[in-house]
Amino acid sequence: MDQEINVVASFKAIKGKEQELKELLLTLIEPSRSDEGCIRYDLHQSIKDPALFVFYEAWQSKDHLKKHSATSHVQSYRAKAKDLLAEPGEITLLAKIS
């Protein structure tokens, strides 16, 4: 049986590029929520640091997450985000235990 996989993905914008990164991240929501195996795909912005954006995602399995990562909308995001990110994104995979 496949195990649900949760993802916390953090991205920090270059100073002055916060709105551009936010708009780019927002383009991922609709197509990602339609990806097979997507349970949750929510974007958050830090109250303390408006340059910090965090996705909280839940996927039915690692395989579904892997397929999502290979989609055209994710690949397009990666190509465009290079000029907007202050540092590489941080992706943490979590297994739900309770």
Coordinates of C-alpha atoms in Angstrom, one line a residue:
M1 CA 0.0 0.0 0.0
D2 CA 1.3 3.5 -0.9
Q3 CA 2.0 5.8 1.9
E4 CA 0.8 9.4 1.9
I5 CA 3.6 11.9 1.4
N6 CA 3.5 15.4 2.7
V7 CA 5.8 18.1 1.4
V8 CA 6.9 21.5 2.9
A9 CA 8.5 23.5 0.1
S10 CA 10.0 26.9 1.0
F11 CA 11.1 29.6 -1.4
K12 CA 12.6 33.0 -0.7
A13 CA 12.4 35.8 -3.1
I14 CA 15.2 38.2 -4.0
K15 CA 14.5 41.6 -2.3
G16 CA 12.2 43.5 -4.5
K17 CA 11.0 40.4 -6.4
E18 CA 8.5 39.2 -3.8
Q19 CA 5.4 40.0 -5.9
E20 CA 6.8 38.5 -9.0
L21 CA 7.6 35.2 -7.2
K22 CA 4.2 35.2 -5.6
E23 CA 2.5 35.6 -9.0
L24 CA 4.6 32.8 -10.4
L25 CA 3.9 30.5 -7.5
L26 CA 0.2 31.1 -7.8
T27 CA 0.3 29.8 -11.4
L28 CA 1.2 26.4 -9.9
I29 CA -1.9 25.9 -7.8
E30 CA -4.6 25.1 -10.2
P31 CA -2.7 22.7 -12.4
S32 CA -1.0 21.0 -9.4
R33 CA -4.3 20.5 -7.6
S34 CA -5.5 18.7 -10.8
D35 CA -2.4 16.4 -10.9
E36 CA -3.2 12.8 -10.2
G37 CA -2.7 11.9 -6.5
C38 CA -2.8 15.5 -5.2
I39 CA -4.6 15.6 -1.8
R40 CA -3.6 19.2 -0.8
Y41 CA -1.6 22.0 -2.5
D42 CA -1.7 25.2 -0.5
L43 CA 0.5 28.3 -0.7
H44 CA 1.4 30.4 2.3
Q45 CA 3.4 33.6 2.7
S46 CA 5.3 34.4 5.9
I47 CA 3.8 37.2 8.0
K48 CA 7.2 38.0 9.5
D49 CA 9.1 37.8 6.2
P50 CA 7.0 38.6 3.1
A51 CA 9.8 37.3 0.8
L52 CA 9.3 33.7 2.2
F53 CA 6.7 31.5 0.6
V54 CA 5.8 28.0 1.7
F55 CA 3.8 25.3 0.0
Y56 CA 2.2 22.6 2.1
E57 CA 1.4 19.6 -0.1
A58 CA 0.0 16.2 0.4
W59 CA 0.3 13.4 -2.2
Q60 CA -1.2 9.9 -2.3
S61 CA 2.3 8.4 -2.8
K62 CA 5.9 9.2 -3.6
D63 CA 5.2 8.1 -7.2
H64 CA 2.5 10.7 -7.5
L65 CA 4.8 13.4 -6.2
K66 CA 7.5 12.3 -8.6
K67 CA 5.1 12.6 -11.6
H68 CA 4.0 16.0 -10.3
S69 CA 7.6 17.1 -10.3
A70 CA 8.0 16.2 -13.9
T71 CA 4.9 18.0 -15.2
S72 CA 5.2 20.9 -17.6
H73 CA 3.9 23.4 -15.1
V74 CA 6.5 22.5 -12.5
Q75 CA 9.3 22.5 -15.2
S76 CA 8.1 25.9 -16.5
Y77 CA 8.1 27.3 -12.9
R78 CA 11.7 26.1 -12.4
A79 CA 12.9 27.8 -15.5
K80 CA 11.3 31.1 -14.6
A81 CA 12.1 31.1 -10.9
K82 CA 15.8 31.2 -11.3
D83 CA 15.9 35.0 -11.6
L84 CA 13.5 35.5 -8.6
L85 CA 14.9 33.2 -5.9
A86 CA 17.4 34.5 -3.3
E87 CA 18.5 31.0 -2.6
P88 CA 17.6 27.5 -3.7
G89 CA 14.2 26.2 -2.6
E90 CA 14.1 23.9 0.4
I91 CA 12.0 20.8 0.0
T92 CA 11.2 18.6 3.0
L93 CA 9.4 15.3 2.6
L94 CA 7.3 14.0 5.5
A95 CA 5.6 10.8 6.2
K96 CA 2.3 11.2 8.1
I97 CA 2.4 9.2 11.3
S98 CA -0.7 10.4 13.1

